[in-house]
Short mmCIF file of C-alpha atoms and ligand atoms in Angstrom, two decimals:
data_model
loop_
_atom_site.label_atom_id
_atom_site.label_comp_id
_atom_site.label_asym_id
_atom_site.label_seq_id
_atom_site.Cartn_x
_atom_site.Cartn_y
_atom_site.Cartn_z
CA MET A 741 -78.27 -59.97 -45.09
CA PRO A 742 -74.89 -58.59 -44.00
CA LEU A 743 -75.05 -55.76 -41.45
CA THR A 744 -73.51 -52.33 -41.97
CA GLY A 745 -70.80 -51.01 -39.65
CA ILE A 746 -73.34 -48.77 -37.87
CA GLU A 747 -75.78 -51.67 -37.37
CA ILE A 748 -72.95 -53.75 -35.90
CA TYR A 749 -71.88 -50.85 -33.68
CA LYS A 750 -75.36 -50.68 -32.14
CA LEU A 751 -74.93 -54.30 -31.00
CA LEU A 752 -71.51 -53.72 -29.38
CA PRO A 753 -70.99 -52.72 -25.68
CA GLN A 754 -69.83 -49.19 -26.74
CA THR A 755 -67.35 -48.87 -23.87
CA ASN A 756 -64.30 -48.27 -26.08
CA CYS A 757 -62.20 -50.46 -23.78
CA LYS A 758 -59.71 -51.23 -26.61
CA GLU A 759 -59.27 -54.89 -25.68
CA CYS A 760 -60.07 -55.99 -29.23
CA GLY A 761 -57.03 -54.08 -30.44
CA ASP A 762 -59.06 -51.24 -31.95
CA PRO A 763 -59.25 -47.78 -30.36
CA THR A 764 -63.06 -47.65 -30.33
CA CYS A 765 -66.08 -49.92 -30.70
CA LEU A 766 -66.96 -48.02 -33.88
CA ALA A 767 -63.57 -48.76 -35.42
CA PHE A 768 -64.03 -52.43 -34.51
CA ALA A 769 -67.53 -52.44 -36.01
CA MET A 770 -66.30 -50.93 -39.28
CA LYS A 771 -63.53 -53.53 -39.55
CA LEU A 772 -65.98 -56.33 -38.77
CA ALA A 773 -68.34 -55.13 -41.50
CA ALA A 774 -65.43 -55.20 -43.95
CA GLY A 775 -64.47 -58.72 -42.84
CA LYS A 776 -61.08 -57.48 -41.54
CA THR A 777 -61.37 -58.62 -37.94
CA GLU A 778 -63.08 -61.36 -35.95
CA LEU A 779 -66.05 -61.16 -33.65
CA ALA A 780 -64.28 -63.34 -31.06
CA LEU A 781 -61.78 -60.52 -30.37
CA CYS A 782 -64.38 -58.62 -28.35
CA PRO A 783 -64.90 -60.47 -25.04
CA TYR A 784 -67.85 -58.31 -23.95
CA ILE A 785 -70.48 -58.96 -26.63
CA SER A 786 -73.74 -60.25 -25.16
CA GLU A 787 -74.95 -63.73 -26.18
CA GLU A 788 -77.97 -62.21 -27.90
CA ALA A 789 -75.83 -59.84 -29.96
CA LYS A 790 -73.41 -62.65 -30.74
CA VAL A 791 -76.17 -64.79 -32.27
CA LYS A 792 -77.35 -61.87 -34.41
CA LEU A 793 -73.84 -61.00 -35.55
CA GLU A 794 -72.89 -64.61 -36.27
CA GLU A 795 -76.02 -65.06 -38.36
CA ALA A 796 -75.28 -61.88 -40.27
CA SER A 797 -71.65 -62.82 -40.87
CA ALA A 798 -72.38 -66.46 -41.84
CA PRO A 799 -71.26 -67.33 -45.39
CA PRO A 800 -74.13 -67.09 -47.91
CA ILE A 801 -73.73 -70.81 -48.62
CA ARG A 802 -73.58 -72.85 -45.43
CA VAL A 803 -70.59 -75.10 -44.77
CA VAL A 804 -71.79 -78.69 -44.32
CA THR A 805 -69.54 -81.45 -42.96
CA ILE A 806 -70.07 -85.11 -43.83
CA GLY A 807 -68.16 -87.66 -41.78
CA VAL A 808 -65.82 -87.22 -38.84
CA GLY A 809 -62.12 -86.77 -38.05
CA ASP A 810 -59.47 -86.80 -40.76
CA ARG A 811 -61.85 -88.23 -43.34
CA ALA A 812 -64.54 -85.56 -42.85
CA VAL A 813 -65.59 -83.79 -46.06
CA LYS A 814 -66.48 -80.10 -45.86
CA ILE A 815 -68.57 -78.65 -48.68
CA GLY A 816 -70.17 -75.26 -49.27
CA GLY A 817 -68.93 -72.01 -47.74
CA GLU A 818 -68.53 -70.45 -51.18
CA THR A 819 -68.55 -66.69 -51.47
CA VAL A 820 -67.96 -65.99 -55.17
CA MET A 821 -69.49 -66.94 -58.52
CA PHE A 822 -66.14 -67.02 -60.29
CA ARG A 823 -62.80 -68.31 -59.05
CA HIS A 824 -60.86 -65.24 -60.23
CA GLU A 825 -62.98 -62.97 -57.97
CA LYS A 826 -61.31 -64.47 -54.89
CA ARG A 827 -61.11 -68.29 -54.72
CA PHE A 828 -63.37 -71.32 -54.33
CA GLU A 829 -63.29 -72.57 -50.76
CA ASN A 830 -64.26 -76.23 -50.30
CA PRO A 831 -63.70 -78.74 -53.10
CA PRO A 832 -66.57 -81.10 -53.98
CA GLY A 833 -66.50 -84.64 -52.60
CA PHE A 834 -66.48 -87.54 -55.09
CA ALA A 835 -68.76 -90.45 -54.21
CA VAL A 836 -69.03 -93.93 -55.72
CA LEU A 837 -72.45 -95.53 -55.87
CA ILE A 838 -73.15 -98.94 -54.34
CA SER A 839 -76.59 -100.53 -54.54
CA ASP A 840 -77.75 -103.04 -51.95
CA THR A 841 -78.87 -105.28 -54.83
CA MET A 842 -75.31 -105.68 -56.18
CA ASP A 843 -73.59 -109.01 -55.62
CA GLU A 844 -70.74 -109.31 -53.12
CA ALA A 845 -68.01 -109.34 -55.77
CA GLU A 846 -69.26 -106.10 -57.33
CA ILE A 847 -69.48 -104.35 -53.96
CA ASP A 848 -66.02 -105.60 -52.97
CA GLY A 849 -64.62 -104.41 -56.30
CA ARG A 850 -66.03 -100.92 -55.87
CA LEU A 851 -64.75 -100.64 -52.31
CA ALA A 852 -61.33 -101.89 -53.39
CA ARG A 853 -61.16 -99.29 -56.17
CA PHE A 854 -62.29 -96.62 -53.70
CA SER A 855 -59.31 -97.42 -51.47
CA GLN A 856 -56.73 -98.11 -54.17
CA LEU A 857 -57.29 -95.18 -56.50
CA GLN A 858 -55.10 -92.61 -54.77
CA TYR A 859 -52.49 -90.42 -56.40
CA GLU A 860 -49.59 -88.25 -55.27
CA ARG A 861 -49.30 -84.95 -57.08
CA VAL A 862 -47.20 -81.94 -56.07
CA GLY A 863 -46.90 -83.45 -52.61
CA VAL A 864 -50.65 -83.80 -52.14
CA THR A 865 -52.58 -87.08 -51.94
CA LEU A 866 -55.54 -87.00 -54.30
CA ARG A 867 -58.34 -89.44 -53.52
CA PRO A 868 -62.12 -89.73 -53.49
CA GLU A 869 -63.94 -89.36 -50.18
CA LEU A 870 -67.43 -90.82 -50.18
CA VAL A 871 -69.45 -93.97 -50.74
CA ALA A 872 -73.16 -93.61 -51.51
CA VAL A 873 -75.15 -96.70 -50.48
CA ARG A 874 -78.50 -96.85 -52.23
CA ASN A 875 -81.41 -98.96 -51.07
CA ASP A 876 -82.85 -100.60 -54.19
CA SER A 877 -83.88 -103.85 -52.51
CA GLY A 878 -86.58 -102.27 -50.37
CA GLU A 879 -85.28 -104.37 -47.45
CA ALA A 880 -83.90 -102.75 -44.30
CA GLY A 881 -81.79 -105.80 -43.37
CA LYS A 882 -80.02 -105.91 -46.74
CA PHE A 883 -79.35 -102.19 -46.65
CA GLU A 884 -77.93 -102.34 -43.14
CA ALA A 885 -75.68 -105.28 -44.08
CA VAL A 886 -74.19 -103.40 -47.05
CA VAL A 887 -73.65 -100.26 -44.93
CA ASN A 888 -71.91 -102.48 -42.36
CA LYS A 889 -69.63 -103.84 -45.03
CA VAL A 890 -68.74 -100.33 -46.21
CA THR A 891 -67.80 -99.29 -42.67
CA GLN A 892 -65.65 -102.42 -42.22
CA LYS A 893 -63.86 -102.24 -45.56
CA SER A 894 -63.30 -98.51 -46.00
CA ASP A 895 -62.74 -95.27 -44.13
CA ALA A 896 -65.14 -93.46 -46.47
CA GLY A 897 -67.68 -90.85 -45.56
CA ILE A 898 -71.10 -92.36 -46.21
CA ILE A 899 -74.24 -91.20 -47.99
CA LEU A 900 -77.31 -93.26 -47.06
CA MET A 901 -79.89 -93.27 -49.86
CA SER A 902 -83.49 -94.37 -49.43
CA SER A 903 -86.90 -92.78 -49.79
CA ASN A 904 -88.08 -94.80 -46.78
CA PRO A 905 -87.17 -93.20 -43.40
CA ASP A 906 -87.35 -96.58 -41.61
CA ILE A 907 -84.79 -98.08 -43.96
CA LEU A 908 -82.59 -94.99 -43.60
CA ALA A 909 -82.80 -95.42 -39.83
CA ALA A 910 -81.63 -99.06 -40.20
CA GLY A 911 -78.64 -97.93 -42.28
CA LEU A 912 -77.92 -95.17 -39.81
CA LYS A 913 -77.69 -97.72 -36.98
CA ALA A 914 -74.73 -99.29 -38.78
CA CYS A 915 -72.75 -96.07 -39.31
CA ALA A 916 -74.08 -93.37 -36.95
CA ASP A 917 -70.56 -92.73 -35.62
CA ARG A 918 -69.47 -91.64 -39.12
CA LYS A 919 -72.13 -88.91 -39.29
CA PRO A 920 -73.41 -89.90 -42.74
CA LEU A 921 -75.39 -87.72 -45.11
CA LEU A 922 -79.06 -88.75 -45.15
CA TYR A 923 -80.61 -88.84 -48.62
CA ALA A 924 -83.27 -87.56 -48.91
CA ALA A 925 -85.98 -85.43 -47.37
CA THR A 926 -88.85 -84.91 -49.80
CA LYS A 927 -92.21 -83.21 -49.34
CA GLU A 928 -93.66 -86.64 -48.45
CA ASN A 929 -91.26 -87.48 -45.61
CA VAL A 930 -89.80 -84.14 -44.50
CA ALA A 931 -91.04 -84.32 -40.89
CA ARG A 932 -89.60 -87.83 -40.33
CA LEU A 933 -86.31 -86.95 -41.97
CA ALA A 934 -86.02 -83.76 -39.91
CA ASP A 935 -86.43 -85.85 -36.73
CA LEU A 936 -83.89 -88.42 -37.91
CA ALA A 937 -81.36 -85.72 -38.80
CA LYS A 938 -81.80 -83.96 -35.45
CA GLU A 939 -81.63 -87.15 -33.36
CA SER A 940 -78.45 -88.29 -35.11
CA SER A 941 -76.92 -84.82 -35.70
CA CYS A 942 -76.41 -85.82 -39.34
CA PRO A 943 -76.72 -83.59 -42.40
CA VAL A 944 -79.64 -84.25 -44.71
CA VAL A 945 -80.33 -83.80 -48.43
CA ALA A 946 -83.46 -81.92 -49.46
CA LYS A 947 -84.73 -83.28 -52.78
CA ALA A 948 -87.46 -81.68 -54.87
CA SER A 949 -88.62 -81.59 -58.45
CA SER A 950 -88.41 -77.81 -58.83
CA LEU A 951 -86.39 -75.02 -57.27
CA GLU A 952 -89.52 -73.45 -55.74
CA GLU A 953 -90.35 -76.74 -54.05
CA LEU A 954 -86.73 -77.07 -52.96
CA ALA A 955 -86.79 -73.66 -51.27
CA GLN A 956 -90.03 -74.59 -49.51
CA LEU A 957 -88.50 -77.85 -48.31
CA THR A 958 -85.36 -76.24 -46.89
CA THR A 959 -87.53 -73.67 -45.14
CA GLU A 960 -89.49 -76.48 -43.49
CA LEU A 961 -86.30 -78.27 -42.49
CA THR A 962 -84.77 -75.07 -41.11
CA GLU A 963 -87.91 -74.26 -39.14
CA ALA A 964 -87.80 -77.79 -37.71
CA GLY A 965 -84.28 -77.06 -36.41
CA VAL A 966 -82.18 -78.77 -39.12
CA LYS A 967 -79.24 -76.61 -40.14
CA ASP A 968 -76.99 -78.84 -42.22
CA ILE A 969 -78.76 -79.29 -45.55
CA VAL A 970 -77.54 -80.32 -49.00
CA LEU A 971 -79.63 -79.55 -52.10
CA ASP A 972 -80.74 -81.94 -54.84
CA SER A 973 -82.79 -80.06 -57.41
CA GLY A 974 -83.96 -83.38 -58.87
CA SER A 975 -82.73 -82.57 -62.40
CA ARG A 976 -81.14 -85.45 -64.27
CA THR A 977 -80.51 -83.90 -67.67
CA LEU A 978 -77.34 -81.97 -68.32
CA ARG A 979 -79.01 -78.73 -69.30
CA ARG A 980 -81.45 -78.62 -66.37
CA ALA A 981 -78.90 -79.75 -63.80
CA PHE A 982 -76.35 -77.20 -65.02
CA GLU A 983 -78.90 -74.38 -65.01
CA ASP A 984 -79.99 -75.36 -61.50
CA GLN A 985 -76.43 -75.25 -60.19
CA VAL A 986 -75.89 -71.76 -61.56
CA PHE A 987 -79.32 -70.56 -60.40
CA ILE A 988 -78.79 -71.88 -56.87
CA ARG A 989 -75.33 -70.30 -56.57
CA ARG A 990 -76.60 -66.99 -57.94
CA ALA A 991 -79.69 -67.00 -55.70
CA ALA A 992 -77.54 -67.57 -52.60
CA LEU A 993 -74.72 -65.15 -53.40
CA VAL A 994 -76.29 -62.39 -55.44
CA LYS A 995 -79.87 -62.40 -54.15
CA LYS A 996 -78.90 -63.48 -50.59
CA PHE A 997 -81.76 -65.97 -50.74
CA ARG A 998 -81.20 -68.06 -47.60
CA PRO A 999 -83.47 -71.03 -48.51
CA LEU A 1000 -81.04 -71.91 -51.32
CA GLY A 1001 -77.91 -71.03 -49.34
CA PHE A 1002 -76.64 -74.63 -49.12
CA PRO A 1003 -74.19 -76.82 -51.06
CA THR A 1004 -75.55 -79.20 -53.69
CA ILE A 1005 -75.32 -82.85 -54.68
CA VAL A 1006 -75.32 -83.91 -58.35
CA PHE A 1007 -75.66 -87.31 -60.03
CA PRO A 1008 -73.76 -87.73 -63.31
CA SER A 1009 -74.30 -91.44 -62.53
CA GLU A 1010 -78.01 -90.99 -63.29
CA MET A 1011 -77.55 -88.84 -66.40
CA THR A 1012 -75.90 -91.33 -68.77
CA ASP A 1013 -74.83 -94.96 -69.15
CA ASP A 1014 -71.65 -94.03 -70.99
CA PRO A 1015 -68.68 -93.92 -68.55
CA MET A 1016 -66.77 -91.40 -70.66
CA LYS A 1017 -69.76 -89.06 -70.92
CA GLU A 1018 -70.31 -89.44 -67.19
CA ALA A 1019 -66.74 -88.29 -66.53
CA VAL A 1020 -67.24 -85.28 -68.81
CA LEU A 1021 -70.46 -84.35 -66.96
CA ALA A 1022 -68.67 -84.72 -63.63
CA SER A 1023 -65.89 -82.42 -64.82
CA LEU A 1024 -68.50 -79.79 -65.62
CA PHE A 1025 -69.90 -79.97 -62.09
CA VAL A 1026 -66.41 -79.69 -60.57
CA ALA A 1027 -66.21 -76.26 -62.17
CA LYS A 1028 -69.90 -75.32 -61.68
CA TYR A 1029 -70.89 -75.86 -58.79
CA GLY A 1030 -71.35 -79.37 -57.45
CA GLY A 1031 -70.83 -79.91 -53.72
CA ILE A 1032 -70.94 -83.72 -53.96
CA ILE A 1033 -70.56 -85.52 -57.27
CA VAL A 1034 -71.88 -89.09 -57.34
CA LEU A 1035 -70.29 -91.41 -59.93
CA SER A 1036 -71.52 -94.88 -60.91
CA ASP A 1037 -68.04 -96.34 -60.43
CA PHE A 1038 -64.43 -95.22 -60.12
CA ARG A 1039 -62.01 -95.86 -62.98
CA GLY A 1040 -58.43 -94.62 -62.86
CA GLU A 1041 -58.57 -93.13 -66.36
CA SER A 1042 -61.48 -90.84 -65.45
CA LEU A 1043 -61.01 -90.38 -61.70
CA PHE A 1044 -57.43 -89.13 -61.91
CA PRO A 1045 -58.20 -86.26 -64.33
CA LEU A 1046 -61.22 -85.32 -62.24
CA LEU A 1047 -59.11 -85.20 -59.07
CA VAL A 1048 -56.48 -83.06 -60.81
CA GLU A 1049 -59.15 -80.75 -62.22
CA ARG A 1050 -60.63 -80.38 -58.74
CA MET A 1051 -57.25 -79.56 -57.23
CA ASN A 1052 -56.56 -76.95 -59.90
CA VAL A 1053 -59.99 -75.28 -59.74
CA TYR A 1054 -59.84 -75.09 -55.94
CA THR A 1055 -56.29 -73.75 -55.72
CA ASP A 1056 -56.18 -70.14 -54.59
CA PRO A 1057 -55.35 -68.24 -57.80
CA GLN A 1058 -53.50 -65.60 -55.77
CA ARG A 1059 -51.23 -68.12 -54.05
CA PRO A 1060 -49.42 -70.60 -56.27
CA LEU A 1061 -48.55 -73.95 -54.70
CA ALA A 1062 -45.00 -73.58 -53.42
CA THR A 1063 -42.27 -75.81 -51.98
CA THR A 1064 -40.06 -74.73 -49.08
CA GLU A 1065 -36.72 -73.20 -50.06
CA GLY A 1066 -33.71 -75.37 -49.25
CA ILE A 1067 -31.40 -78.21 -50.26
CA TYR A 1068 -33.16 -81.44 -51.22
CA LYS A 1069 -31.15 -84.67 -51.33
CA ILE A 1070 -32.44 -87.05 -53.96
CA GLY A 1071 -31.01 -90.54 -53.53
CA ASP A 1072 -27.87 -91.52 -51.65
CA VAL A 1073 -25.85 -88.38 -52.29
CA ASP A 1074 -22.13 -87.90 -51.61
CA GLU A 1075 -19.50 -85.20 -52.16
CA ASN A 1076 -19.32 -85.97 -55.89
CA SER A 1077 -23.05 -85.78 -56.57
CA PRO A 1078 -24.37 -83.22 -59.07
CA VAL A 1079 -25.92 -80.00 -57.77
CA LEU A 1080 -28.91 -78.63 -59.67
CA ILE A 1081 -31.02 -75.58 -58.91
CA THR A 1082 -34.64 -74.75 -59.68
CA THR A 1083 -37.53 -72.61 -58.40
CA ASN A 1084 -40.07 -73.41 -55.69
CA PHE A 1085 -43.20 -73.65 -57.88
CA SER A 1086 -44.50 -77.00 -56.62
CA LEU A 1087 -45.16 -78.45 -60.04
CA THR A 1088 -41.64 -77.51 -61.16
CA TYR A 1089 -40.12 -79.02 -58.03
CA PHE A 1090 -42.02 -82.30 -58.32
CA ILE A 1091 -41.34 -82.69 -62.04
CA VAL A 1092 -37.62 -81.90 -61.69
CA SER A 1093 -37.15 -84.09 -58.60
CA GLY A 1094 -39.09 -86.90 -60.34
CA GLU A 1095 -36.78 -86.76 -63.36
CA ILE A 1096 -33.68 -86.74 -61.15
CA GLU A 1097 -35.04 -89.75 -59.32
CA ALA A 1098 -35.74 -91.48 -62.63
CA SER A 1099 -32.11 -90.87 -63.70
CA LYS A 1100 -30.97 -92.96 -60.70
CA ILE A 1101 -28.07 -90.55 -60.22
CA PRO A 1102 -28.17 -89.27 -56.62
CA SER A 1103 -28.19 -85.46 -56.74
CA TYR A 1104 -28.61 -82.33 -54.68
CA LEU A 1105 -31.48 -80.14 -55.76
CA LEU A 1106 -31.38 -76.53 -54.56
CA VAL A 1107 -34.86 -75.02 -54.44
CA LYS A 1108 -34.87 -71.24 -54.52
CA ASP A 1109 -37.89 -69.35 -53.14
CA THR A 1110 -39.41 -67.48 -56.10
CA GLU A 1111 -42.82 -67.00 -54.46
CA GLY A 1112 -44.15 -70.08 -56.23
CA LEU A 1113 -43.23 -68.96 -59.76
CA SER A 1114 -41.95 -71.36 -62.42
CA VAL A 1115 -38.45 -70.92 -63.90
CA MET A 1116 -39.33 -68.77 -66.91
CA THR A 1117 -41.85 -66.61 -65.04
CA ALA A 1118 -39.48 -66.15 -62.10
CA TRP A 1119 -36.63 -65.28 -64.41
CA ALA A 1120 -38.78 -62.74 -66.28
CA ALA A 1121 -39.90 -61.27 -62.92
CA GLY A 1122 -36.31 -60.88 -61.73
CA LYS A 1123 -36.70 -63.47 -58.96
CA PHE A 1124 -34.48 -66.13 -60.56
CA VAL A 1125 -31.56 -64.07 -61.74
CA ALA A 1126 -27.88 -64.04 -60.76
CA ASP A 1127 -28.36 -61.37 -58.07
CA ALA A 1128 -31.05 -63.44 -56.37
CA ILE A 1129 -29.63 -66.94 -56.91
CA ALA A 1130 -26.05 -66.22 -55.76
CA PRO A 1131 -26.89 -65.07 -52.18
CA PHE A 1132 -29.11 -68.14 -51.76
CA VAL A 1133 -26.35 -70.52 -52.92
CA LYS A 1134 -23.85 -68.81 -50.59
CA LYS A 1135 -26.24 -68.93 -47.66
CA SER A 1136 -27.02 -72.59 -48.20
CA SER A 1137 -24.34 -74.95 -46.97
CA ILE A 1138 -24.02 -76.71 -50.33
CA ALA A 1139 -20.41 -75.57 -50.81
CA ASP A 1140 -19.47 -77.62 -47.71
CA GLN A 1141 -21.28 -80.70 -48.92
CA VAL A 1142 -19.62 -81.25 -52.31
CA LYS A 1143 -15.95 -81.36 -53.39
CA HIS A 1144 -16.63 -80.02 -56.87
CA HIS A 1145 -18.16 -76.57 -57.21
CA LYS A 1146 -20.34 -77.06 -60.25
CA LEU A 1147 -23.89 -75.75 -60.35
CA VAL A 1148 -26.39 -76.87 -63.01
CA ILE A 1149 -28.94 -74.16 -63.80
CA PRO A 1150 -32.10 -74.71 -65.89
CA GLY A 1151 -31.73 -74.10 -69.62
CA TYR A 1152 -34.33 -71.33 -69.46
CA ALA A 1153 -32.05 -69.41 -67.05
CA ALA A 1154 -29.01 -69.68 -69.37
CA PRO A 1155 -28.64 -65.86 -69.68
CA GLU A 1156 -27.72 -65.81 -65.97
CA SER A 1157 -24.70 -68.11 -66.30
CA SER A 1158 -22.02 -65.46 -66.74
CA GLY A 1159 -23.56 -63.23 -64.05
CA LEU A 1160 -23.56 -66.19 -61.67
CA GLU A 1161 -19.90 -66.96 -62.35
CA ASP A 1162 -19.13 -63.34 -61.37
CA GLU A 1163 -21.30 -63.55 -58.24
CA LEU A 1164 -20.11 -67.02 -57.20
CA PRO A 1165 -16.33 -67.02 -57.51
CA GLY A 1166 -14.93 -70.55 -57.59
CA TRP A 1167 -18.13 -72.05 -59.00
CA GLU A 1168 -18.51 -73.37 -62.51
CA ILE A 1169 -21.97 -72.73 -63.87
CA LEU A 1170 -23.32 -75.40 -66.21
CA VAL A 1171 -26.42 -74.83 -68.29
CA GLY A 1172 -28.73 -77.82 -68.01
CA PRO A 1173 -31.64 -78.80 -70.24
CA ARG A 1174 -34.64 -76.57 -70.83
CA GLU A 1175 -37.08 -79.42 -70.39
CA ALA A 1176 -37.08 -81.49 -67.20
CA SER A 1177 -37.67 -84.64 -69.26
CA HIS A 1178 -34.12 -84.29 -70.65
CA ILE A 1179 -32.52 -84.29 -67.18
CA PRO A 1180 -31.86 -88.08 -67.01
CA ALA A 1181 -29.95 -88.01 -70.31
CA TYR A 1182 -28.06 -84.90 -69.18
CA LEU A 1183 -27.05 -86.42 -65.85
CA LYS A 1184 -25.72 -89.56 -67.55
CA GLY A 1185 -22.82 -87.41 -68.81
CA TRP A 1186 -22.12 -85.94 -65.33
CA LYS A 1187 -18.46 -85.76 -64.25
CA PRO A 1188 -17.58 -84.08 -60.94
FE1 SF4 B 1573 -65.59 -52.16 -27.90
FE2 SF4 B 1573 -65.45 -54.78 -27.49
FE3 SF4 B 1573 -63.42 -53.53 -28.68
FE4 SF4 B 1573 -63.92 -53.10 -26.09
S1 SF4 B 1573 -63.28 -55.03 -27.02
S2 SF4 B 1573 -63.47 -51.56 -27.68
S3 SF4 B 1573 -66.12 -53.26 -26.05
S4 SF4 B 1573 -65.48 -53.75 -29.45
#
């Protein structure tokens, strides 16, 4: 449970030394309770008080990391039920399933698709993160060999899946340095799995057949000293799995129920044999509230929309994706190249620059900072009007880089053309297309 300002104050040194930047310990405590300062700013808190305060200020859903280095996947850490309340913090990881009974060609194909299916969108690389290796053979040697292959052929984070702790330990030998997720502790093997997780410092999934049993299991794991836990409620029908996700999130955030304060793993791969239905189920768990989503295979036609959905759902709604203001040279520009201007909403920038590139006519693209708003919205908000555009064009050095002084503005900003000609003496303002897709045709008629 979060502590009040007064409760926090009682744990502080109460010397009012001001080193934290606040005039008194009480002021610091009040700010800390409101989440407006950081505990680390007070250098004099005792270790005992620090532990208590850190526990109290920990997010209601624990952050769990799977993997290491650049490829590590962080899940959990969520603080709201709905994205519009603040934002969702850590996007779910997508995992592809590999069974140790699959033939070599099938395993190779899945690993190849894992590596190849990557996409660039608004300057971000979208890709899946995890490979789940499931022991269906019942043989430790086979399992270890497949895990070995995964480590050699991909940089994926790994989920090791077996109900047998000895077989999990064999798989772990092959990939311990990647800090895999161990799947799964059940009421039958919880003590062994707790030992394995502690010895290897790996996170572990708690799997049960009801939420009550799940809470009991996480309590046992926590008492055994395991902190990084992922929840599998065991449900494999859409309705039950969906209800469980909502119940778990609500229990952790609203009821502050610590035993369910962990991220989850869901298995659309085990809910249907129809690839399209599986993708639809996965999309549901992107929005509510999967931490790891395990798919039976990756296909471009379903993975790409899922990756885009994930990016959109996990974008901070209060901070649109924005591109840096400036002059962007697209192609081998010279003094006769066209000059176009647009806003710094990332999607706008990437669509416009993509169309200019497709036209094969090297061009300058001026990107005006409109706080991440698109052309129409920025224009309506007064951020992409003559008074704002003209100082930016003057300040940029574009006038020195081209012989002609012609500026192409987006069709949606046409009402600004005469104002811009007044504000930018010597410049001819041309009204370009409204839709970016018409830019290539427009540029074909370009004359400096
Ligand atoms: Fe109090 Fe610590 Fe701030 Fe000093 S640094 S005023 S002891 S909270």
